Amino acid sequence: MSAPETPAPPAPPDPPAPPAPLPFADSLWLAPLTMGGNLPYRRLCVEFGAQVTVGEMAVVRKLLRNDPAEFALLKSHPDEPCFGVQLADRSPDSLAEGARLAESRGARFVDLNCGCPIHEITRRGLGASLLRKPGKVARLIESMAKAVRIPVTVKLRLGWAEDEQNVRSVAKACEDAGAAAIAIHGRTREQRYSRAADWDVIGAVAAERGIPVVGNGDILTHYEARERRRRSGVTALMLGRGALISPWLFRELRQGREWLPTPEERVGVLWRLVELQREHFGVDERGQKRARRFLAWHLDFLHRWRALPEAEFAAEAAEHPLIHRRSPLPDASRPALERLLADPRKATHETLTDALLPCPTRDEALERCRALAASLTFEEGAEEPDASVTPAG
Ligand SMILES: Cc1cc2nc3c(=O)[nH]c(=O)nc-3n(C[C@H](O)[C@H](O)[C@H](O)COP(=O)(O)O)c2cc1C
């Protein structure tokens, strides 16, 4: 007689389904921007059509020390359709832990910074210095990918220096290690911002790789975006300084046509940023102090916007990226409000910030800006410096 059958043990629960792949291909990304990519500004860009947003670079060492300022960089808003946390470190274990922290706080993906050119970062073996060690980059990505269910992406430059342009092999190592997408800023670490971004090299990587390659560098207008997309074959684009100068650039790219806002409409955008800041930072003294610092910082980019209609500037853009041109300041024939918004002086940005922050309504914001414009003396014949900065990526 056979032994009575023991009931089968209950089937183990199905493993959780892998998360659906994120819509990285054919998307518009707001670049990771230290200082500039704060939560209210990211929301403003989302309202204008950014589909993927990346947080400011978070240093894992500081996260592991429980530094609250670093933890603030992991925070996103439900309005952000696809937010990723960017991490900087060089240890597989630390990055695995950093990725877990990002995932636990709601990030939809986690990005490894391999582009930061700043000495303070590269001398520790982080950021762009990783480009010199493709094998190490691969191990870091593998470790992050094993630690979390969300996709892991990586942001690269072309290489460390012009004679060390190894982005093609680094990109291959990243894909083989499990990266879900690769963003490429088309310059080397040594070039910083001095040269035009090389979209042909970005295109060569895109042609070789099976995962989305996100092109980045020098996009200031919708027609430059169109030309670079066509030339390189990438479908996803990442905007950095262009989005800081004109957050509405996302809308222009999505609609494929330019929007040249009036000064009044630009005050409306500033006002919207003030509203979003108020919601995030709060209206108490501490919150307003932070809002003041960020708004004045943003004005240092926003004031650089100039109308660059395609019909007039497409030929020049074909020669050299428009972001590198020096724009004349609007002269006395232009409306005072336009001159106020283009004023490059730090003191003006601070006065404008102080005028905008306490305004209860958009109409009052406009009224105050008009009054301020009427009271300012502008510099004649001055020229705006180009948009070069010393940022983290
Ligand atoms: C103010 C500022 C801050 C930046 N911070 C970061 C950062 O935290 N992480 C990063 O990978 N890149 C950073 N970058 C680099 C940008 O993400 C982007 O790669 C670079 O600006 C080139 O794109 P663009 O020509 O569209 O500006 C920063 C750039 C700027 C201007």
GROMACS .gro file of C-alpha atoms and ligand atoms in nm:
model
  424
    1MET     CA    1   0.000   0.000   0.000
    2SER     CA    2   0.141   0.337  -0.090
    3ALA     CA    3   0.193   0.603   0.178
    4PRO     CA    4  -0.089   0.855   0.205
    5GLU     CA    5  -0.018   1.151  -0.010
    6THR     CA    6   0.102   1.454   0.182
    7PRO     CA    7  -0.062   1.769   0.062
    8ALA     CA    8   0.160   1.967  -0.169
    9PRO     CA    9   0.320   2.267   0.004
   10PRO     CA   10   0.160   2.594  -0.097
   11ALA     CA   11   0.317   2.733  -0.412
   12PRO     CA   12   0.562   3.013  -0.340
   13PRO     CA   13   0.419   3.351  -0.422
   14ASP     CA   14   0.491   3.465  -0.773
   15PRO     CA   15   0.795   3.690  -0.784
   16PRO     CA   16   0.685   4.048  -0.828
   17ALA     CA   17   0.655   4.143  -1.193
   18PRO     CA   18   0.950   4.348  -1.314
   19PRO     CA   19   0.858   4.714  -1.343
   20ALA     CA   20   0.745   4.819  -1.690
   21PRO     CA   21   1.030   4.968  -1.892
   22LEU     CA   22   1.036   5.343  -1.866
   23PRO     CA   23   0.967   5.554  -2.170
   24PHE     CA   24   1.326   5.667  -2.217
   25ALA     CA   25   1.328   5.647  -2.595
   26ASP     CA   26   1.173   5.942  -2.774
   27SER     CA   27   1.165   6.153  -2.459
   28LEU     CA   28   1.273   6.498  -2.346
   29TRP     CA   29   1.491   6.506  -2.036
   30LEU     CA   30   1.571   6.785  -1.798
   31ALA     CA   31   1.942   6.739  -1.724
   32PRO     CA   32   2.071   6.691  -1.372
   33LEU     CA   33   2.158   7.045  -1.263
   34THR     CA   34   2.317   7.117  -0.927
   35MET     CA   35   2.134   7.418  -0.777
   36GLY     CA   36   1.917   7.462  -1.085
   37GLY     CA   37   1.738   7.127  -1.082
   38ASN     CA   38   1.561   7.193  -0.754
   39LEU     CA   39   1.210   7.054  -0.717
   40PRO     CA   40   1.011   7.371  -0.801
   41TYR     CA   41   1.216   7.432  -1.113
   42ARG     CA   42   1.174   7.072  -1.225
   43ARG     CA   43   0.798   7.107  -1.186
   44LEU     CA   44   0.805   7.422  -1.397
   45CYS     CA   45   0.987   7.227  -1.671
   46VAL     CA   46   0.736   6.941  -1.643
   47GLU     CA   47   0.453   7.190  -1.690
   48PHE     CA   48   0.624   7.294  -2.013
   49GLY     CA   49   0.664   6.934  -2.132
   50ALA     CA   50   0.974   6.775  -1.975
   51GLN     CA   51   0.902   6.399  -1.960
   52VAL     CA   52   1.203   6.279  -1.764
   53THR     CA   53   1.358   6.479  -1.480
   54VAL     CA   54   1.685   6.406  -1.302
   55GLY     CA   55   1.771   6.532  -0.956
   56GLU     CA   56   2.082   6.723  -0.862
   57MET     CA   57   2.388   6.502  -0.814
   58ALA     CA   58   2.375   6.340  -0.468
   59VAL     CA   59   2.703   6.227  -0.315
   60VAL     CA   60   2.647   5.880  -0.167
   61ARG     CA   61   2.909   5.930   0.106
   62LYS     CA   62   2.696   6.216   0.240
   63LEU     CA   63   2.375   6.011   0.217
   64LEU     CA   64   2.537   5.736   0.418
   65ARG     CA   65   2.628   5.997   0.680
   66ASN     CA   66   2.259   6.092   0.695
   67ASP     CA   67   2.322   6.442   0.571
   68PRO     CA   68   1.972   6.600   0.546
   69ALA     CA   69   2.074   6.838   0.267
   70GLU     CA   70   2.179   6.541   0.055
   71PHE     CA   71   1.858   6.352   0.134
   72ALA     CA   72   1.661   6.654   0.010
   73LEU     CA   73   1.805   6.578  -0.335
   74LEU     CA   74   1.616   6.246  -0.344
   75LYS     CA   75   1.279   6.411  -0.305
   76SER     CA   76   1.048   6.440  -0.604
   77HIS     CA   77   0.693   6.562  -0.665
   78PRO     CA   78   0.403   6.343  -0.785
   79ASP     CA   79   0.372   6.574  -1.088
   80GLU     CA   80   0.708   6.451  -1.215
   81PRO     CA   81   0.615   6.166  -1.451
   82CYS     CA   82   0.958   6.000  -1.446
   83PHE     CA   83   1.205   6.124  -1.187
   84GLY     CA   84   1.552   5.980  -1.144
   85VAL     CA   85   1.806   6.031  -0.870
   86GLN     CA   86   2.164   6.090  -0.977
   87LEU     CA   87   2.438   5.944  -0.757
   88ALA     CA   88   2.812   6.001  -0.735
   89ASP     CA   89   3.042   5.745  -0.578
   90ARG     CA   90   3.306   5.493  -0.678
   91SER     CA   91   3.233   5.197  -0.453
   92PRO     CA   92   2.995   4.921  -0.568
   93ASP     CA   93   2.860   4.864  -0.217
   94SER     CA   94   2.798   5.232  -0.146
   95LEU     CA   95   2.629   5.279  -0.482
   96ALA     CA   96   2.410   4.974  -0.419
   97GLU     CA   97   2.303   5.130  -0.090
   98GLY     CA   98   2.255   5.471  -0.253
   99ALA     CA   99   2.038   5.311  -0.522
  100ARG     CA  100   1.826   5.139  -0.255
  101LEU     CA  101   1.777   5.473  -0.079
  102ALA     CA  102   1.672   5.637  -0.406
  103GLU     CA  103   1.428   5.354  -0.482
  104SER     CA  104   1.280   5.361  -0.134
  105ARG     CA  105   1.207   5.730  -0.175
  106GLY     CA  106   1.013   5.685  -0.497
  107ALA     CA  107   1.271   5.740  -0.771
  108ARG     CA  108   1.165   5.576  -1.099
  109PHE     CA  109   1.528   5.522  -1.198
  110VAL     CA  110   1.875   5.585  -1.061
  111ASP     CA  111   2.161   5.741  -1.256
  112LEU     CA  112   2.537   5.711  -1.211
  113ASN     CA  113   2.733   6.033  -1.258
  114CYS     CA  114   3.037   5.978  -1.480
  115GLY     CA  115   3.058   6.334  -1.607
  116CYS     CA  116   3.125   6.573  -1.322
  117PRO     CA  117   3.445   6.761  -1.415
  118ILE     CA  118   3.501   6.943  -1.085
  119HIS     CA  119   3.838   6.875  -0.926
  120GLU     CA  120   3.685   6.828  -0.583
  121ILE     CA  121   3.490   6.530  -0.723
  122THR     CA  122   3.738   6.384  -0.974
  123ARG     CA  123   4.030   6.386  -0.731
  124ARG     CA  124   3.834   6.138  -0.520
  125GLY     CA  125   3.789   5.909  -0.822
  126LEU     CA  126   3.423   6.007  -0.879
  127GLY     CA  127   3.240   6.172  -1.169
  128ALA     CA  128   3.433   6.209  -1.495
  129SER     CA  129   3.742   6.033  -1.362
  130LEU     CA  130   3.545   5.707  -1.385
  131LEU     CA  131   3.554   5.742  -1.764
  132ARG     CA  132   3.914   5.628  -1.747
  133LYS     CA  133   3.804   5.294  -1.602
  134PRO     CA  134   3.529   5.135  -1.813
  135GLY     CA  135   3.561   4.805  -1.625
  136LYS     CA  136   3.499   4.982  -1.298
  137VAL     CA  137   3.198   5.169  -1.438
  138ALA     CA  138   3.056   4.832  -1.544
  139ARG     CA  139   3.102   4.688  -1.193
  140LEU     CA  140   2.933   4.992  -1.040
  141ILE     CA  141   2.633   4.962  -1.271
  142GLU     CA  142   2.608   4.587  -1.210
  143SER     CA  143   2.609   4.643  -0.838
  144MET     CA  144   2.339   4.911  -0.858
  145ALA     CA  145   2.126   4.702  -1.094
  146LYS     CA  146   2.144   4.402  -0.859
  147ALA     CA  147   2.040   4.613  -0.561
  148VAL     CA  148   1.719   4.762  -0.703
  149ARG     CA  149   1.425   4.686  -0.930
  150ILE     CA  150   1.419   5.029  -1.091
  151PRO     CA  151   1.630   5.087  -1.404
  152VAL     CA  152   1.986   5.212  -1.375
  153THR     CA  153   2.111   5.476  -1.618
  154VAL     CA  154   2.445   5.648  -1.658
  155LYS     CA  155   2.556   5.993  -1.767
  156LEU     CA  156   2.883   6.012  -1.957
  157ARG     CA  157   3.105   6.265  -2.126
  158LEU     CA  158   3.301   6.179  -2.441
  159GLY     CA  159   3.606   6.090  -2.235
  160TRP     CA  160   3.858   6.246  -2.002
  161ALA     CA  161   4.051   6.443  -2.265
  162GLU     CA  162   4.053   6.485  -2.639
  163ASP     CA  163   4.318   6.213  -2.681
  164GLU     CA  164   4.123   5.988  -2.444
  165GLN     CA  165   3.782   5.988  -2.612
  166ASN     CA  166   3.665   5.642  -2.513
  167VAL     CA  167   3.290   5.699  -2.480
  168ARG     CA  168   3.212   5.422  -2.730
  169SER     CA  169   3.381   5.153  -2.522
  170VAL     CA  170   3.248   5.297  -2.194
  171ALA     CA  171   2.896   5.297  -2.340
  172LYS     CA  172   2.935   4.933  -2.448
  173ALA     CA  173   3.053   4.839  -2.099
  174CYS     CA  174   2.750   5.018  -1.951
  175GLU     CA  175   2.503   4.839  -2.176
  176ASP     CA  176   2.665   4.501  -2.111
  177ALA     CA  177   2.649   4.571  -1.736
  178GLY     CA  178   2.274   4.630  -1.750
  179ALA     CA  179   2.226   5.005  -1.796
  180ALA     CA  180   1.877   5.090  -1.925
  181ALA     CA  181   1.982   5.413  -2.097
  182ILE     CA  182   2.292   5.624  -2.148
  183ALA     CA  183   2.300   6.002  -2.153
  184ILE     CA  184   2.600   6.157  -2.324
  185HIS     CA  185   2.718   6.515  -2.282
  186GLY     CA  186   2.913   6.563  -2.603
  187ARG     CA  187   3.233   6.707  -2.461
  188THR     CA  188   3.534   6.572  -2.274
  189ARG     CA  189   3.608   6.650  -1.913
  190GLU     CA  190   3.898   6.869  -2.021
  191GLN     CA  191   3.683   7.069  -2.262
  192ARG     CA  192   3.434   7.164  -1.993
  193TYR     CA  193   3.215   7.402  -2.199
  194SER     CA  194   3.483   7.547  -2.425
  195ARG     CA  195   3.391   7.366  -2.749
  196ALA     CA  196   3.070   7.288  -2.931
  197ALA     CA  197   2.931   6.953  -2.820
  198ASP     CA  198   3.019   6.677  -3.068
  199TRP     CA  199   2.690   6.525  -3.179
  200ASP     CA  200   2.859   6.304  -3.439
  201VAL     CA  201   3.027   6.103  -3.164
  202ILE     CA  202   2.698   6.088  -2.974
  203GLY     CA  203   2.542   5.959  -3.298
  204ALA     CA  204   2.813   5.694  -3.339
  205VAL     CA  205   2.736   5.559  -2.992
  206ALA     CA  206   2.361   5.567  -3.059
  207ALA     CA  207   2.410   5.365  -3.377
  208GLU     CA  208   2.608   5.098  -3.191
  209ARG     CA  209   2.400   5.056  -2.879
  210GLY     CA  210   2.075   4.870  -2.831
  211ILE     CA  211   1.950   5.087  -2.542
  212PRO     CA  212   1.831   5.447  -2.568
  213VAL     CA  213   2.111   5.700  -2.597
  214VAL     CA  214   2.012   6.044  -2.474
  215GLY     CA  215   2.196   6.326  -2.652
  216ASN     CA  216   2.304   6.629  -2.453
  217GLY     CA  217   2.486   6.950  -2.527
  218ASP     CA  218   2.422   7.305  -2.650
  219ILE     CA  219   2.051   7.290  -2.731
  220LEU     CA  220   1.904   7.637  -2.700
  221THR     CA  221   1.635   7.640  -2.970
  222HIS     CA  222   1.387   7.394  -3.114
  223TYR     CA  223   1.556   7.403  -3.453
  224GLU     CA  224   1.898   7.319  -3.306
  225ALA     CA  225   1.730   7.027  -3.130
  226ARG     CA  226   1.573   6.910  -3.455
  227GLU     CA  227   1.904   6.932  -3.642
  228ARG     CA  228   2.099   6.743  -3.373
  229ARG     CA  229   1.836   6.476  -3.345
  230ARG     CA  230   1.843   6.428  -3.721
  231ARG     CA  231   2.221   6.433  -3.742
  232SER     CA  232   2.287   6.196  -3.455
  233GLY     CA  233   1.991   5.961  -3.483
  234VAL     CA  234   1.918   5.984  -3.110
  235THR     CA  235   1.553   6.011  -3.023
  236ALA     CA  236   1.590   6.128  -2.664
  237LEU     CA  237   1.730   6.471  -2.584
  238MET     CA  238   1.851   6.617  -2.258
  239LEU     CA  239   1.840   6.993  -2.198
  240GLY     CA  240   2.065   7.164  -1.946
  241ARG     CA  241   2.146   7.534  -1.976
  242GLY     CA  242   1.883   7.576  -2.248
  243ALA     CA  243   1.617   7.472  -1.996
  244LEU     CA  244   1.759   7.711  -1.737
  245ILE     CA  245   1.747   7.999  -1.987
  246SER     CA  246   1.402   7.911  -2.123
  247PRO     CA  247   1.204   7.643  -1.940
  248TRP     CA  248   0.944   7.670  -2.218
  249LEU     CA  249   1.196   7.516  -2.457
  250PHE     CA  250   1.037   7.177  -2.379
  251ARG     CA  251   0.707   7.301  -2.518
  252GLU     CA  252   0.879   7.435  -2.828
  253LEU     CA  253   1.045   7.098  -2.886
  254ARG     CA  254   0.723   6.906  -2.833
  255GLN     CA  255   0.529   7.131  -3.065
  256GLY     CA  256   0.811   7.167  -3.316
  257ARG     CA  257   0.767   7.543  -3.336
  258GLU     CA  258   0.900   7.842  -3.153
  259TRP     CA  259   0.735   8.040  -2.882
  260LEU     CA  260   0.878   8.387  -2.837
  261PRO     CA  261   0.712   8.507  -2.518
  262THR     CA  262   0.640   8.873  -2.457
  263PRO     CA  263   0.800   9.033  -2.148
  264GLU     CA  264   0.458   9.011  -1.982
  265GLU     CA  265   0.441   8.638  -2.054
  266ARG     CA  266   0.790   8.593  -1.914
  267VAL     CA  267   0.684   8.767  -1.592
  268GLY     CA  268   0.400   8.513  -1.588
  269VAL     CA  269   0.656   8.229  -1.600
  270LEU     CA  270   0.855   8.390  -1.317
  271TRP     CA  271   0.537   8.421  -1.122
  272ARG     CA  272   0.459   8.053  -1.171
  273LEU     CA  273   0.806   7.968  -1.041
  274VAL     CA  274   0.743   8.183  -0.734
  275GLU     CA  275   0.417   7.994  -0.674
  276LEU     CA  276   0.590   7.657  -0.703
  277GLN     CA  277   0.869   7.773  -0.473
  278ARG     CA  278   0.617   7.893  -0.219
  279GLU     CA  279   0.449   7.554  -0.220
  280HIS     CA  280   0.777   7.370  -0.173
  281PHE     CA  281   0.981   7.593   0.055
  282GLY     CA  282   0.692   7.741   0.253
  283VAL     CA  283   0.620   8.102   0.339
  284ASP     CA  284   0.796   8.122   0.673
  285GLU     CA  285   1.120   8.312   0.706
  286ARG     CA  286   1.341   8.011   0.640
  287GLY     CA  287   1.142   7.908   0.332
  288GLN     CA  288   1.146   8.258   0.189
  289LYS     CA  289   1.520   8.284   0.246
  290ARG     CA  290   1.571   7.969   0.040
  291ALA     CA  291   1.327   8.085  -0.227
  292ARG     CA  292   1.516   8.414  -0.250
  293ARG     CA  293   1.849   8.240  -0.297
  294PHE     CA  294   1.714   8.008  -0.568
  295LEU     CA  295   1.515   8.271  -0.756
  296ALA     CA  296   1.811   8.511  -0.775
  297TRP     CA  297   2.024   8.218  -0.896
  298HIS     CA  298   1.769   8.130  -1.166
  299LEU     CA  299   1.750   8.490  -1.285
  300ASP     CA  300   2.118   8.466  -1.366
  301PHE     CA  301   2.017   8.217  -1.637
  302LEU     CA  302   1.666   8.339  -1.722
  303HIS     CA  303   1.786   8.691  -1.805
  304ARG     CA  304   1.998   8.548  -2.091
  305TRP     CA  305   1.697   8.461  -2.300
  306ARG     CA  306   1.671   8.644  -2.633
  307ALA     CA  307   1.423   8.590  -2.914
  308LEU     CA  308   1.609   8.378  -3.171
  309PRO     CA  309   1.351   8.317  -3.443
  310GLU     CA  310   1.439   8.032  -3.676
  311ALA     CA  311   1.394   8.241  -3.988
  312GLU     CA  312   1.666   8.478  -3.869
  313PHE     CA  313   1.907   8.252  -3.679
  314ALA     CA  314   1.896   7.907  -3.840
  315ALA     CA  315   2.195   7.982  -4.067
  316GLU     CA  316   2.407   8.105  -3.776
  317ALA     CA  317   2.305   7.803  -3.568
  318ALA     CA  318   2.429   7.573  -3.846
  319GLU     CA  319   2.775   7.729  -3.804
  320HIS     CA  320   2.798   7.733  -3.428
  321PRO     CA  321   2.564   7.661  -3.135
  322LEU     CA  322   2.367   7.970  -3.044
  323ILE     CA  323   2.427   7.913  -2.674
  324HIS     CA  324   2.788   8.025  -2.727
  325ARG     CA  325   2.700   8.357  -2.890
  326ARG     CA  326   2.726   8.686  -2.708
  327SER     CA  327   2.395   8.867  -2.731
  328PRO     CA  328   2.366   9.243  -2.729
  329LEU     CA  329   2.147   9.375  -2.449
  330PRO     CA  330   1.818   9.526  -2.563
  331ASP     CA  331   1.871   9.896  -2.633
  332ALA     CA  332   1.669  10.200  -2.535
  333SER     CA  333   1.423  10.141  -2.820
  334ARG     CA  334   1.296   9.828  -2.644
  335PRO     CA  335   1.028   9.825  -2.371
  336ALA     CA  336   1.161   9.887  -2.018
  337LEU     CA  337   1.017   9.555  -1.899
  338GLU     CA  338   1.218   9.367  -2.162
  339ARG     CA  339   1.532   9.553  -2.055
  340LEU     CA  340   1.466   9.469  -1.692
  341LEU     CA  341   1.429   9.097  -1.770
  342ALA     CA  342   1.751   9.097  -1.975
  343ASP     CA  343   1.955   9.291  -1.719
  344PRO     CA  344   2.269   9.086  -1.636
  345ARG     CA  345   2.346   9.268  -1.308
  346LYS     CA  346   2.333   9.063  -0.991
  347ALA     CA  347   2.192   9.362  -0.801
  348THR     CA  348   1.900   9.376  -1.044
  349HIS     CA  349   1.832   9.004  -0.998
  350GLU     CA  350   1.818   9.055  -0.624
  351THR     CA  351   1.587   9.356  -0.650
  352LEU     CA  352   1.363   9.169  -0.892
  353THR     CA  353   1.357   8.870  -0.658
  354ASP     CA  354   1.256   9.091  -0.366
  355ALA     CA  355   0.982   9.247  -0.577
  356LEU     CA  356   0.839   8.913  -0.690
  357LEU     CA  357   0.853   8.694  -0.381
  358PRO     CA  358   0.588   8.866  -0.168
  359CYS     CA  359   0.340   8.929  -0.454
  360PRO     CA  360   0.002   8.772  -0.381
  361THR     CA  361  -0.115   8.766  -0.744
  362ARG     CA  362   0.021   8.747  -1.097
  363ASP     CA  363  -0.123   9.090  -1.178
  364GLU     CA  364   0.054   9.244  -0.884
  365ALA     CA  365   0.379   9.074  -0.991
  366LEU     CA  366   0.343   9.237  -1.332
  367GLU     CA  367   0.264   9.575  -1.179
  368ARG     CA  368   0.568   9.559  -0.954
  369CYS     CA  369   0.797   9.451  -1.236
  370ARG     CA  370   0.673   9.741  -1.449
  371ALA     CA  371   0.737   9.986  -1.165
  372LEU     CA  372   1.084   9.844  -1.111
  373ALA     CA  373   1.163   9.861  -1.483
  374ALA     CA  374   1.058  10.227  -1.492
  375SER     CA  375   1.289  10.311  -1.202
  376LEU     CA  376   1.609  10.142  -1.327
  377THR     CA  377   1.892  10.298  -1.522
  378PHE     CA  378   2.026  10.055  -1.780
  379GLU     CA  379   2.379  10.021  -1.914
  380GLU     CA  380   2.398  10.124  -2.278
  381GLY     CA  381   2.585   9.922  -2.538
  382ALA     CA  382   2.672   9.642  -2.296
  383GLU     CA  383   2.710   9.289  -2.417
  384GLU     CA  384   2.604   8.975  -2.242
  385PRO     CA  385   2.882   8.727  -2.170
  386ASP     CA  386   2.824   8.383  -2.317
  387ALA     CA  387   2.651   8.116  -2.110
  388SER     CA  388   2.970   7.948  -1.984
  389VAL     CA  389   2.951   7.831  -1.627
  390THR     CA  390   3.144   7.597  -1.401
  391PRO     CA  391   2.886   7.335  -1.322
  392ALA     CA  392   2.895   6.979  -1.199
  393GLY     CA  393   2.854   6.777  -1.514
  394LIG     C1  394   2.437   7.477  -1.323
  394LIG     C2  395   2.470   7.341  -1.373
  394LIG     C3  396   2.473   7.233  -1.286
  394LIG     C4  397   2.501   7.104  -1.334
  394LIG     N1  398   2.496   6.999  -1.247
  394LIG     C5  399   2.512   6.871  -1.293
  394LIG     C6  400   2.495   6.759  -1.208
  394LIG     O1  401   2.465   6.770  -1.088
  394LIG     N2  402   2.513   6.634  -1.262
  394LIG     C7  403   2.546   6.616  -1.394
  394LIG     O2  404   2.559   6.501  -1.439
  394LIG     N3  405   2.561   6.722  -1.476
  394LIG     C8  406   2.544   6.848  -1.430
  394LIG     N4  407   2.555   6.954  -1.515
  394LIG     C9  408   2.580   6.931  -1.659
  394LIG    C10  409   2.448   6.922  -1.736
  394LIG     O3  410   2.369   6.817  -1.690
  394LIG    C11  411   2.473   6.905  -1.886
  394LIG     O4  412   2.535   6.782  -1.909
  394LIG    C12  413   2.561   7.014  -1.946
  394LIG     O5  414   2.523   7.141  -1.899
  394LIG    C13  415   2.556   7.013  -2.100
  394LIG     O6  416   2.425   7.034  -2.146
  394LIG     P1  417   2.376   7.179  -2.199
  394LIG     O7  418   2.472   7.220  -2.306
  394LIG     O8  419   2.236   7.154  -2.247
  394LIG     O9  420   2.382   7.272  -2.082
  394LIG    C14  421   2.530   7.083  -1.470
  394LIG    C15  422   2.527   7.193  -1.556
  394LIG    C16  423   2.496   7.320  -1.512
  394LIG    C17  424   2.491   7.434  -1.609
   0.00000   0.00000   0.00000
